Amino acid sequence: MKKILIPALLLVAAFFTACNPDRLEIPQKGVVLTDAFYNTDEDCEGAMVAAYQGILYNVCTEEGASIYAPYRACFDLPGDDMYAAGSNYGDNDFMREMNEFTFGPNTAVLVNCYKNIFYAMYYSNIVIDKFKNGLPNGGQTATTKRCVAEARVLRAWMQLMLTIGWGCPPLVDHLLEYDEELYRCDEDPNNPKTHEQMLEWCAKECEAALPDLTERQGPNDKAGAVKATKGFAYAIAGKAYLFAGKYAEAKAALKKVIESGNYKLVPSDRWVENFHANGDANEEKVFELNFENTAGLGWGDITFRTTWMETNIWGWRADHFVAGGEGEVSNNPWTIKTMNDGWGGLGVPKYFADEWLANDGPNSVRFKNSLIHIDDVVYNTNYGHAVDALTLEEKQQSKAFGIKPSGLYGQSFYLAQKQAINPFIDGWYPGANQRFNNFVIMRYAEVLLMYAEACAQTNDPDGLQYLNEIQKRAGSAHVSTALTLDEVKKEKKFELWLEMCRWPDMVRWGDLDKAAQAGSDVPVLYDKLFRAPQGGDQNVIWEHGSEANSRFYTVSTHEAKDNGLPVGYVAGKEYFPFPDISKRQNPQLNQLPYWGGGAQ
């Protein structure tokens, strides 16, 4: 008998051989037969809820509690706008492999992202396959049509991200039989699709679902931000067409989102709320996964539905700041800011911070809420200590705070704070490192920037107004006077930093020069009061140009390269390899060209 639930443990066959066969027909308790489940509108709604939760459990986390979200790590870490940092080289190798392009078919981040997207897709396929023809005894209803449409859009989005990441992944558009063979989509013997055709399939799936989807009921409709709506379907269709180079089609789909009037940018003074619980389902959210923190959730359910310790690993390296010793401040800046331990896994390249500052200016709301200078971190934290009353000149010479001799590995002069948890907003129980805010898949800002790009690609000036809307909301010192692709690229790099966009954009734009240098120059940030420059230091850079007017400096390191690892992007690595475990389970799934497979 087919069952919805899969037993956690299999009983050994020998146990059953001693039993009377008649006694084996006793119904298993706690298990519902499929024939008795997929029969009503309520069953359909329940399956749809499971589809959303399947994404929350698998895409937003690593099949449960973990220190990173595979989806975010996979599409952010290869970007040229961050370092995979930590306590020291080797501290977070699973991240470093992605960031320095030494990844392969067994890299944990890639394996988890790939298989977990398919796990999540399974739940959408259940809804589609079980209810595409309606109810067994009632035919199609408004509920079955809507749920199937929502599931199709979710599946199209997941298939899109697989296609962006893996080039020609298998197309899984139905529930698989246990012995069904999976092929690269370009080698599928029944219905082969090129990379571009797969992208178009994703767009057309969204378009086909549109008649049965509901519309968000205005910008204040919070329920409309946490489910697949017409707006999200048009946005995903537009993104798929954009990546396929179908700019006219992308423009048409994305303009539907804009013209709907159901979304708008939050004002400047609320920009930062987009990344915290007080901004859940706000007017700028096109789609996000709903965490829904309620009193009934226990520790296990919370940790399995949130990014959990990601706020630790992407925080500043707390124990490398001077604190706790005699005469020193009692606590470090990160813990004071977030009430968390920080492991220093997210570093900001100097060139990126300098470029952002030059574009936005120091008073930009976006810049100030995304990056913070090491001077501000050390000197302007409120320590609750006598140092708070010192003048700036006195603070610059004080050893009551600063950076320990170990330095901050993978850091330059600006530290990241866009990702920082606010424990007073984002939640407390069962620990301050639990992120209770929803997992954002797409903001309206991305829609506007994609539309502006599609306009730039087709010489249509209509996109300039939306590019300017983003820039003015950011408080940027730079506001474009003409719509060009370079202007859109620059704006998107800053506005959508750490939002799973940079690496995919770099690939399709061919902007890979900096990626080729990944791993060749990883900075370590030092404090001269605790570690003066040493003879073997390479490429010493002072924060304000010279030792005389600076306390902090960086030196260059390249330990992965020194250890003989093939760091840096090379042609062919724009697409991730299929995991070895997937190839073992599907021998006919040929690897991608760079990784040993045939032509793509």
Coordinates of C-alpha atoms in Angstrom, one line a residue:
M1 CA 0.0 0.0 0.0
K2 CA 1.3 3.5 -0.9
K3 CA 1.6 5.7 2.2
I4 CA 2.1 9.4 2.6
L5 CA 4.6 8.9 5.4
I6 CA 7.8 7.0 4.9
P7 CA 8.8 4.9 8.0
A8 CA 12.0 6.1 9.6
L9 CA 13.3 2.5 10.2
L10 CA 12.9 -0.6 8.1
L11 CA 12.2 -3.9 10.0
V12 CA 14.4 -6.8 9.0
A13 CA 12.8 -9.3 6.7
A14 CA 13.6 -12.2 9.0
F15 CA 11.3 -10.7 11.6
F16 CA 8.3 -11.1 9.3
T17 CA 9.1 -14.7 8.2
A18 CA 8.0 -16.0 11.6
C19 CA 4.6 -14.2 11.5
N20 CA 1.2 -15.4 10.4
P21 CA 0.5 -13.6 7.0
D22 CA -3.0 -12.8 8.1
R23 CA -1.7 -10.8 11.0
L24 CA 0.3 -8.6 8.6
E25 CA -2.9 -6.9 7.3
I26 CA -3.4 -5.0 10.5
P27 CA -3.6 -1.3 9.5
Q28 CA -0.5 0.7 10.6
K29 CA -1.4 3.3 13.1
G30 CA -0.5 7.0 12.5
V31 CA -0.3 6.5 8.8
V32 CA -2.9 7.8 6.2
L33 CA -3.4 5.9 3.0
T34 CA -3.0 8.0 -0.1
D35 CA -6.4 6.9 -1.4
A36 CA -7.9 8.3 1.8
F37 CA -6.1 11.6 1.7
Y38 CA -6.1 13.4 -1.7
N39 CA -9.8 13.6 -1.9
T40 CA -11.1 17.0 -0.7
D41 CA -10.4 20.7 -0.9
E42 CA -9.0 20.5 2.6
D43 CA -6.6 17.8 1.6
C44 CA -5.5 20.0 -1.3
E45 CA -4.9 23.0 1.0
G46 CA -2.9 20.7 3.4
A47 CA -0.7 19.5 0.5
M48 CA -0.1 23.1 -0.5
V49 CA 0.9 24.1 3.0
A50 CA 3.3 21.2 3.0
A51 CA 4.8 22.5 -0.3
Y52 CA 5.5 25.9 1.3
Q53 CA 7.0 24.2 4.4
G54 CA 9.0 21.9 2.2
I55 CA 10.8 24.9 0.8
L56 CA 11.3 26.4 4.2
Y57 CA 12.8 23.2 5.6
N58 CA 14.9 22.4 2.6
V59 CA 15.8 25.5 0.6
C60 CA 16.1 28.0 3.4
T61 CA 17.8 25.5 5.8
E62 CA 19.8 22.4 5.3
E63 CA 17.1 19.8 6.0
G64 CA 17.0 21.2 9.5
A65 CA 19.2 23.1 11.8
S66 CA 22.5 24.2 10.3
I67 CA 25.0 27.1 10.3
Y68 CA 24.1 28.2 6.8
A69 CA 21.3 28.3 4.3
P70 CA 22.5 26.3 1.3
Y71 CA 20.4 28.3 -1.2
R72 CA 21.9 31.6 0.0
A73 CA 25.4 30.2 0.3
C74 CA 25.4 28.7 -3.1
F75 CA 24.4 31.8 -5.0
D76 CA 26.2 34.4 -2.8
L77 CA 29.6 32.9 -2.0
P78 CA 31.1 32.8 -5.5
G79 CA 30.4 36.5 -5.9
D80 CA 33.2 39.1 -6.1
D81 CA 31.6 41.2 -3.4
M82 CA 32.5 39.1 -0.4
Y83 CA 35.1 36.9 1.2
A84 CA 34.5 33.6 2.9
A85 CA 36.4 34.5 6.1
G86 CA 36.5 33.3 9.7
S87 CA 38.9 32.9 12.5
N88 CA 41.7 32.0 10.1
Y89 CA 42.4 30.2 6.9
G90 CA 40.8 26.7 7.0
D91 CA 38.2 27.8 9.6
N92 CA 35.2 27.5 7.2
D93 CA 36.5 25.4 4.3
F94 CA 33.0 24.6 3.1
M95 CA 32.5 28.3 2.4
R96 CA 36.0 29.0 1.2
E97 CA 35.7 26.3 -1.5
M98 CA 32.7 28.2 -2.9
N99 CA 34.3 31.6 -2.6
E100 CA 37.7 30.7 -4.0
F101 CA 36.4 28.3 -6.7
T102 CA 38.0 25.2 -5.4
F103 CA 34.6 23.5 -5.2
G104 CA 33.8 20.2 -6.8
P105 CA 31.1 17.5 -7.1
N106 CA 31.4 16.7 -3.3
T107 CA 31.4 20.3 -1.9
A108 CA 28.8 20.3 0.9
V109 CA 27.2 23.6 0.0
L110 CA 26.6 22.5 -3.6
V111 CA 25.4 19.0 -2.7
N112 CA 23.0 20.4 -0.1
C113 CA 21.6 23.1 -2.3
Y114 CA 21.1 20.8 -5.3
K115 CA 19.4 17.9 -3.5
N116 CA 17.4 20.1 -1.2
I117 CA 15.8 22.0 -4.1
F118 CA 14.7 18.7 -5.5
Y119 CA 13.4 17.6 -2.1
A120 CA 11.3 20.8 -1.9
M121 CA 10.2 20.4 -5.5
Y122 CA 8.7 17.0 -4.6
Y123 CA 6.1 18.6 -2.5
S124 CA 5.0 20.9 -5.3
N125 CA 4.8 18.0 -7.7
I126 CA 2.5 16.2 -5.2
V127 CA 0.0 19.0 -5.4
I128 CA 0.2 19.2 -9.2
D129 CA 0.0 15.4 -9.9
K130 CA -2.7 14.7 -7.3
F131 CA -5.0 17.6 -8.0
K132 CA -4.3 18.7 -11.6
N133 CA -7.6 17.0 -12.6
G134 CA -9.4 18.2 -9.6
L135 CA -11.0 16.1 -6.8
P136 CA -11.6 12.3 -7.5
N137 CA -15.3 12.7 -6.9
G138 CA -15.9 16.4 -7.5
G139 CA -13.7 17.5 -10.4
Q140 CA -11.9 20.8 -10.5
T141 CA -12.7 23.4 -7.8
A142 CA -11.5 26.9 -7.2
T143 CA -9.3 25.5 -4.5
T144 CA -7.6 22.8 -6.6
K145 CA -7.1 25.1 -9.5
R146 CA -5.5 27.8 -7.3
C147 CA -3.3 25.3 -5.4
V148 CA -2.1 23.6 -8.6
A149 CA -1.2 27.0 -10.1
E150 CA 0.7 28.1 -6.9
A151 CA 2.6 24.8 -7.0
R152 CA 3.5 25.3 -10.7
V153 CA 5.0 28.7 -9.9
L154 CA 7.0 27.4 -7.0
R155 CA 8.3 24.5 -9.1
A156 CA 9.1 26.9 -11.9
W157 CA 11.1 29.1 -9.6
M158 CA 13.0 26.2 -8.2
Q159 CA 13.7 24.8 -11.7
L160 CA 14.9 28.3 -12.7
M161 CA 17.4 28.4 -9.9
L162 CA 18.7 24.9 -10.7
T163 CA 19.1 26.0 -14.3
I164 CA 20.9 29.2 -13.4
G165 CA 23.2 27.2 -11.1
W166 CA 23.7 24.0 -13.0
G167 CA 23.2 24.9 -16.6
C168 CA 21.2 21.9 -17.8
P169 CA 19.8 20.2 -14.8
P170 CA 17.2 17.4 -15.1
L171 CA 13.6 18.6 -15.6
V172 CA 11.5 17.1 -12.9
D173 CA 7.9 18.2 -13.8
H174 CA 6.1 15.2 -12.2
L175 CA 6.3 12.7 -9.4
L176 CA 9.1 10.3 -10.2
E177 CA 8.7 6.6 -10.3
Y178 CA 11.2 4.7 -8.2
D179 CA 13.1 3.4 -11.3
E180 CA 12.7 6.5 -13.4
E181 CA 15.9 7.7 -15.1
L182 CA 17.0 11.3 -14.9
Y183 CA 19.1 13.0 -17.6
R184 CA 20.6 16.4 -18.2
C185 CA 17.8 18.4 -19.8
D186 CA 19.9 18.8 -23.0
E187 CA 20.4 15.1 -23.2
D188 CA 16.8 14.0 -22.3
P189 CA 15.9 11.3 -24.9
N190 CA 12.2 12.2 -24.8
N191 CA 12.2 16.0 -24.6
P192 CA 15.6 17.6 -24.8
K193 CA 16.0 21.3 -23.9
T194 CA 19.0 23.6 -24.1
H195 CA 19.8 25.9 -21.3
E196 CA 17.9 28.7 -22.9
Q197 CA 14.9 26.5 -23.6
M198 CA 14.8 25.4 -20.0
L199 CA 14.8 29.0 -18.9
E200 CA 11.9 29.7 -21.3
W201 CA 10.1 26.6 -19.9
C202 CA 10.2 28.2 -16.5
A203 CA 8.7 31.4 -17.8
K204 CA 6.0 29.7 -19.7
E205 CA 5.0 27.5 -16.7
C206 CA 4.4 30.7 -14.7
E207 CA 2.4 32.2 -17.6
A208 CA 0.3 29.1 -17.8
A209 CA -0.5 29.3 -14.1
L210 CA -1.7 32.9 -14.2
P211 CA -5.4 32.4 -14.8
D212 CA -5.8 30.4 -11.6
L213 CA -3.6 32.5 -9.3
T214 CA -4.9 35.1 -6.9
E215 CA -3.6 38.7 -7.0
R216 CA -2.1 40.5 -4.0
Q217 CA -4.7 42.8 -2.7
G218 CA -2.6 46.0 -2.6
P219 CA 0.7 46.8 -1.0
N220 CA -0.6 46.2 2.5
D221 CA -1.8 42.7 1.9
K222 CA 0.6 40.7 4.0
A223 CA -0.9 37.3 3.0
G224 CA -0.2 38.2 -0.6
A225 CA 3.6 38.4 0.1
V226 CA 4.0 34.9 1.5
K227 CA 2.3 32.9 -1.3
A228 CA 2.7 32.5 -5.0
T229 CA 0.5 35.2 -6.6
K230 CA 0.2 36.6 -10.1
G231 CA 2.8 39.2 -9.1
F232 CA 5.4 36.6 -8.2
A233 CA 4.5 34.5 -11.3
Y234 CA 5.1 37.5 -13.6
A235 CA 8.3 38.3 -11.7
I236 CA 9.7 34.8 -12.1
A237 CA 8.7 34.7 -15.8
G238 CA 10.4 38.1 -16.3
K239 CA 13.6 36.8 -14.6
A240 CA 13.6 33.7 -16.6
Y241 CA 13.2 35.6 -19.9
L242 CA 15.9 38.1 -18.8
F243 CA 18.4 35.2 -18.2
A244 CA 17.4 33.7 -21.5
G245 CA 18.1 37.0 -23.3
K246 CA 14.5 37.5 -24.3
Y247 CA 14.4 41.1 -23.3
A248 CA 11.1 42.1 -24.8
E249 CA 9.3 39.3 -23.1
A250 CA 11.1 40.0 -19.8
K251 CA 10.0 43.7 -20.1
A252 CA 6.4 42.8 -20.7
A253 CA 6.2 40.4 -17.8
L254 CA 8.0 42.7 -15.3
K255 CA 5.9 45.7 -16.3
K256 CA 2.8 43.7 -15.3
V257 CA 4.2 43.6 -11.7
I258 CA 4.8 47.3 -11.7
E259 CA 1.4 48.2 -13.2
S260 CA -0.5 46.1 -10.8
G261 CA 0.1 48.7 -8.0
N262 CA 0.4 45.9 -5.5
Y263 CA 4.0 46.5 -4.6
K264 CA 6.1 49.6 -3.8
L265 CA 9.4 50.4 -2.3
V266 CA 9.4 51.1 1.4
P267 CA 10.6 54.7 2.2
S268 CA 14.3 55.4 3.0
D269 CA 13.8 55.4 6.7
R270 CA 12.4 51.9 6.5
W271 CA 14.9 50.4 4.1
V272 CA 16.6 48.3 6.7
E273 CA 13.4 46.7 7.9
N274 CA 13.4 44.7 4.7
F275 CA 15.9 42.4 6.4
H276 CA 14.3 42.2 9.8
A277 CA 11.1 40.7 11.3
N278 CA 9.4 44.1 11.5
G279 CA 9.5 44.2 7.7
D280 CA 8.0 40.8 7.2
A281 CA 5.5 40.8 4.2
N282 CA 5.8 44.6 3.8
E283 CA 4.9 46.4 0.6
E284 CA 8.2 45.7 -1.0
K285 CA 8.1 41.9 -0.6
V286 CA 7.1 40.0 -3.8
F287 CA 7.6 36.6 -2.2
E288 CA 9.1 35.3 1.0
L289 CA 8.8 32.2 3.0
N290 CA 6.7 32.7 6.1
F291 CA 8.4 31.7 9.3
E292 CA 5.4 32.6 11.5
N293 CA 6.8 32.7 15.0
T294 CA 4.1 31.6 17.4
A295 CA 4.1 30.5 21.0
G296 CA 3.3 27.0 20.0
L297 CA 6.6 26.4 18.3
G298 CA 9.2 24.5 20.2
W299 CA 13.0 24.6 19.9
G300 CA 13.2 21.9 17.3
D301 CA 10.6 23.4 15.0
I302 CA 12.2 26.8 15.3
T303 CA 15.7 25.7 14.5
F304 CA 14.5 23.5 11.6
R305 CA 12.6 26.4 10.0
T306 CA 15.1 29.2 10.4
T307 CA 18.6 29.9 9.3
W308 CA 19.6 29.4 12.9
M309 CA 23.4 29.9 13.4
E310 CA 23.9 31.7 10.1
T311 CA 23.8 34.9 12.0
N312 CA 26.8 33.6 13.9
I313 CA 28.9 32.5 11.0
W314 CA 28.2 35.7 9.0
G315 CA 28.8 37.9 12.0
W316 CA 32.1 39.7 13.0
R317 CA 34.7 37.5 14.7
A318 CA 33.7 38.3 18.3
D319 CA 36.6 36.6 20.1
H320 CA 39.2 38.5 18.0
F321 CA 38.3 41.8 19.5
V322 CA 40.0 43.0 22.6
A323 CA 37.6 42.5 25.6
G324 CA 37.5 41.0 29.0
G325 CA 41.0 41.5 30.2
E326 CA 42.2 43.8 33.0
G327 CA 41.5 47.4 32.1
E328 CA 39.7 46.3 28.9
V329 CA 36.1 46.7 27.8
S330 CA 34.0 43.9 29.1
N331 CA 32.5 42.8 25.8
N332 CA 33.1 43.0 22.1
P333 CA 31.3 45.1 19.5
W334 CA 29.4 42.3 17.8
T335 CA 28.0 40.8 20.9
I336 CA 27.0 44.3 22.2
K337 CA 25.3 44.9 18.8
T338 CA 23.5 41.6 18.4
M339 CA 23.8 39.8 21.8
N340 CA 25.3 36.9 19.8
D341 CA 28.7 35.2 19.4
G342 CA 30.2 36.0 16.0
W343 CA 32.4 33.7 13.9
G344 CA 33.6 36.2 11.2
G345 CA 32.6 34.2 8.1
L346 CA 31.6 37.2 5.9
G347 CA 34.3 39.6 4.7
V348 CA 33.9 42.7 2.6
P349 CA 36.5 43.4 -0.2
K350 CA 38.1 46.8 0.0
Y351 CA 37.5 47.6 -3.7
F352 CA 33.8 46.8 -3.2
A353 CA 33.3 49.0 -0.2
D354 CA 35.3 51.9 -1.8
E355 CA 33.2 51.6 -5.0
W356 CA 30.0 51.6 -3.0
L357 CA 31.1 54.6 -0.9
A358 CA 32.1 56.6 -4.0
N359 CA 28.7 55.8 -5.6
D360 CA 26.3 56.3 -2.6
G361 CA 28.3 58.8 -0.5
P362 CA 28.7 58.4 3.3
N363 CA 25.2 59.6 4.2
S364 CA 23.3 57.1 2.1
V365 CA 20.8 55.1 4.2
R366 CA 21.6 52.0 2.2
F367 CA 25.3 52.3 2.6
K368 CA 25.2 53.1 6.3
N369 CA 22.9 50.2 7.0
S370 CA 25.0 47.7 4.9
L371 CA 28.6 48.5 5.8
I372 CA 30.4 50.0 8.8
H373 CA 34.0 51.3 9.0
I374 CA 36.3 49.6 11.5
D375 CA 36.9 53.0 13.2
D376 CA 33.1 53.3 13.9
V377 CA 33.0 49.7 15.1
V378 CA 35.9 50.2 17.6
Y379 CA 35.5 53.8 18.6
N380 CA 31.8 54.3 18.5
T381 CA 30.4 51.2 20.2
N382 CA 28.8 52.0 23.5
Y383 CA 30.8 49.7 25.8
G384 CA 29.5 50.9 29.2
H385 CA 33.1 51.6 30.1
A386 CA 35.2 54.6 30.9
V387 CA 36.5 54.6 27.3
D388 CA 33.1 55.9 26.1
A389 CA 34.0 59.3 27.6
L390 CA 37.4 59.6 25.8
T391 CA 38.0 61.9 22.9
L392 CA 38.6 60.4 19.5
E393 CA 42.3 61.1 19.8
E394 CA 42.5 59.3 23.1
K395 CA 40.5 56.4 21.7
Q396 CA 42.9 56.0 18.8
Q397 CA 45.7 55.4 21.4
S398 CA 43.7 53.3 23.9
K399 CA 44.4 49.6 24.3
A400 CA 41.2 49.0 26.3
F401 CA 39.7 47.9 23.0
G402 CA 40.7 47.1 19.5
I403 CA 41.7 43.9 17.6
K404 CA 43.8 41.2 19.1
P405 CA 47.1 40.2 17.5
S406 CA 45.4 37.4 15.6
G407 CA 43.6 40.0 13.4
L408 CA 40.4 39.7 11.5
Y409 CA 40.9 37.2 8.7
G410 CA 39.2 38.0 5.4
Q411 CA 38.3 41.5 6.5
S412 CA 39.2 44.9 5.1
F413 CA 38.3 48.3 6.6
Y414 CA 34.5 48.0 6.3
L415 CA 32.6 45.2 8.1
A416 CA 29.2 43.9 7.0
Q417 CA 26.1 44.8 9.0
K418 CA 23.2 44.3 6.5
Q419 CA 23.0 40.7 7.6
A420 CA 23.3 41.5 11.4
I421 CA 20.4 40.2 13.5
N422 CA 18.6 42.6 15.7
P423 CA 17.7 40.6 18.8
F424 CA 15.1 43.0 20.0
I425 CA 13.2 42.7 16.6
D426 CA 14.1 39.4 15.2
G427 CA 13.4 37.3 18.3
W428 CA 14.8 35.8 21.4
Y429 CA 13.6 32.3 22.2
P430 CA 15.2 29.8 22.1
G431 CA 18.4 31.8 21.6
A432 CA 19.4 35.2 20.3
N433 CA 20.9 33.6 17.2
Q434 CA 17.6 32.4 15.9
R435 CA 16.4 34.6 13.0
F436 CA 12.6 34.9 13.2
N437 CA 12.2 37.1 10.1
N438 CA 10.9 35.6 7.0
F439 CA 13.2 34.2 4.3
V440 CA 13.1 36.7 1.4
I441 CA 13.0 35.3 -2.1
M442 CA 12.4 38.4 -4.1
R443 CA 11.9 42.1 -3.3
Y444 CA 10.2 44.6 -5.5
A445 CA 13.5 46.4 -5.9
E446 CA 14.8 43.4 -7.9
V447 CA 11.7 43.6 -10.1
L448 CA 12.5 47.3 -10.9
L449 CA 16.1 46.6 -11.5
M450 CA 15.4 43.7 -13.8
Y451 CA 12.9 45.9 -15.7
A452 CA 15.4 48.7 -16.0
E453 CA 17.9 46.2 -17.4
A454 CA 15.5 44.8 -20.0
C455 CA 14.8 48.4 -21.0
A456 CA 18.5 49.2 -21.3
Q457 CA 19.0 46.1 -23.4
T458 CA 16.2 47.3 -25.8
N459 CA 17.0 51.0 -25.8
D460 CA 13.8 51.8 -24.0
P461 CA 14.2 54.9 -21.8
D462 CA 11.1 53.9 -19.7
G463 CA 13.4 52.0 -17.2
L464 CA 15.2 55.1 -16.1
Q465 CA 12.4 56.3 -13.8
Y466 CA 12.5 53.0 -11.9
L467 CA 16.3 53.0 -11.7
N468 CA 16.1 56.5 -10.3
E469 CA 13.4 55.4 -7.8
I470 CA 15.8 52.8 -6.4
Q471 CA 18.7 55.4 -6.2
K472 CA 16.6 58.1 -4.6
R473 CA 15.2 55.7 -2.0
A474 CA 18.7 54.6 -1.2
G475 CA 19.8 58.2 -0.5
S476 CA 22.5 57.7 -3.1
A477 CA 24.7 60.6 -4.1
H478 CA 24.6 59.2 -7.6
V479 CA 21.4 59.4 -9.6
S480 CA 21.6 58.3 -13.2
T481 CA 20.8 60.7 -15.9
A482 CA 20.7 58.1 -18.7
L483 CA 19.7 54.5 -18.8
T484 CA 22.7 52.2 -19.6
L485 CA 23.5 48.6 -18.8
D486 CA 26.5 49.7 -16.8
E487 CA 24.3 52.0 -14.6
V488 CA 21.9 49.1 -13.9
K489 CA 24.7 46.7 -13.2
K490 CA 26.3 49.1 -10.6
E491 CA 23.0 49.8 -8.9
K492 CA 22.0 46.1 -8.7
K493 CA 25.3 45.2 -7.2
F494 CA 24.8 47.5 -4.3
E495 CA 21.0 47.3 -3.7
L496 CA 20.8 43.5 -3.8
W497 CA 24.0 42.7 -2.1
L498 CA 23.8 39.3 -0.3
E499 CA 20.4 38.6 -1.9
M500 CA 21.4 35.6 -4.1
C501 CA 21.8 37.8 -7.2
R502 CA 25.4 38.8 -7.7
W503 CA 27.0 35.5 -8.9
P504 CA 24.2 34.7 -11.4
D505 CA 24.5 38.2 -12.7
M506 CA 28.2 38.0 -13.1
V507 CA 27.9 34.8 -15.1
R508 CA 25.3 36.0 -17.6
W509 CA 27.0 39.4 -18.0
G510 CA 30.5 37.8 -18.3
D511 CA 31.8 40.0 -15.6
L512 CA 34.2 37.5 -14.2
D513 CA 37.6 39.2 -14.1
K514 CA 37.6 39.6 -10.3
A515 CA 36.3 36.1 -9.8
A516 CA 39.4 34.9 -11.7
Q517 CA 41.5 36.4 -8.9
A518 CA 39.6 34.8 -6.0
G519 CA 41.8 33.3 -3.5
S520 CA 44.9 35.2 -4.7
D521 CA 44.6 38.1 -2.2
V522 CA 42.7 37.6 1.0
P523 CA 43.3 40.4 3.5
V524 CA 43.8 40.2 7.2
L525 CA 42.8 43.3 9.2
Y526 CA 45.3 44.2 12.0
D527 CA 45.5 46.8 14.8
K528 CA 49.0 48.3 15.1
L529 CA 48.6 48.8 18.9
F530 CA 48.5 45.0 19.3
R531 CA 50.4 43.8 16.2
A532 CA 52.8 46.1 14.4
P533 CA 53.6 45.4 10.7
Q534 CA 56.1 42.6 10.3
G535 CA 58.9 42.0 7.8
G536 CA 57.1 39.2 6.0
D537 CA 53.8 41.1 5.6
Q538 CA 52.8 41.5 2.0
N539 CA 51.0 44.6 0.5
V540 CA 50.5 46.5 3.7
I541 CA 47.6 49.0 3.3
W542 CA 46.8 51.6 6.0
E543 CA 43.2 52.6 6.5
H544 CA 43.8 56.3 6.0
G545 CA 46.7 56.1 3.6
S546 CA 49.7 56.1 6.0
E547 CA 50.8 54.7 9.3
A548 CA 51.0 58.2 10.8
N549 CA 47.3 58.8 10.6
S550 CA 46.0 55.2 10.9
R551 CA 45.6 52.6 13.6
F552 CA 44.3 49.7 11.4
Y553 CA 46.0 48.1 8.4
T554 CA 45.6 45.1 6.2
V555 CA 48.1 42.6 4.7
S556 CA 47.6 40.2 1.8
T557 CA 47.4 36.4 2.2
H558 CA 46.9 33.6 -0.2
E559 CA 47.1 30.3 1.7
A560 CA 44.9 28.2 -0.5
K561 CA 47.0 29.2 -3.5
D562 CA 50.2 28.6 -1.5
N563 CA 48.9 25.1 -0.7
G564 CA 48.6 24.3 -4.4
L565 CA 44.8 24.6 -4.7
P566 CA 43.4 25.7 -8.1
V567 CA 41.9 29.0 -6.8
G568 CA 40.0 31.4 -9.0
Y569 CA 37.3 31.2 -11.7
V570 CA 38.3 29.6 -15.0
A571 CA 36.0 29.1 -18.0
G572 CA 33.7 26.2 -17.3
K573 CA 33.2 26.9 -13.6
E574 CA 30.3 29.3 -14.3
Y575 CA 28.0 26.3 -13.8
F576 CA 28.2 24.1 -10.7
P577 CA 29.0 20.3 -11.1
F578 CA 26.3 17.7 -10.4
P579 CA 27.0 16.1 -7.1
D580 CA 28.7 12.7 -7.2
I581 CA 25.9 11.2 -5.1
S582 CA 23.3 12.2 -7.7
K583 CA 25.4 10.7 -10.5
R584 CA 25.8 7.5 -8.6
Q585 CA 22.0 7.3 -8.1
N586 CA 21.5 8.3 -11.8
P587 CA 24.3 6.8 -13.9
Q588 CA 22.9 8.2 -17.1
L589 CA 23.2 11.8 -15.7
N590 CA 26.3 13.0 -17.5
Q591 CA 28.5 15.5 -15.8
L592 CA 28.9 19.0 -17.2
P593 CA 31.8 19.7 -19.6
Y594 CA 34.3 21.3 -17.3
W595 CA 33.7 18.6 -14.7
G596 CA 34.3 15.7 -17.1
G597 CA 31.1 15.5 -19.1
G598 CA 30.2 16.0 -22.7
A599 CA 29.2 19.1 -24.7
Q600 CA 26.5 21.3 -23.2

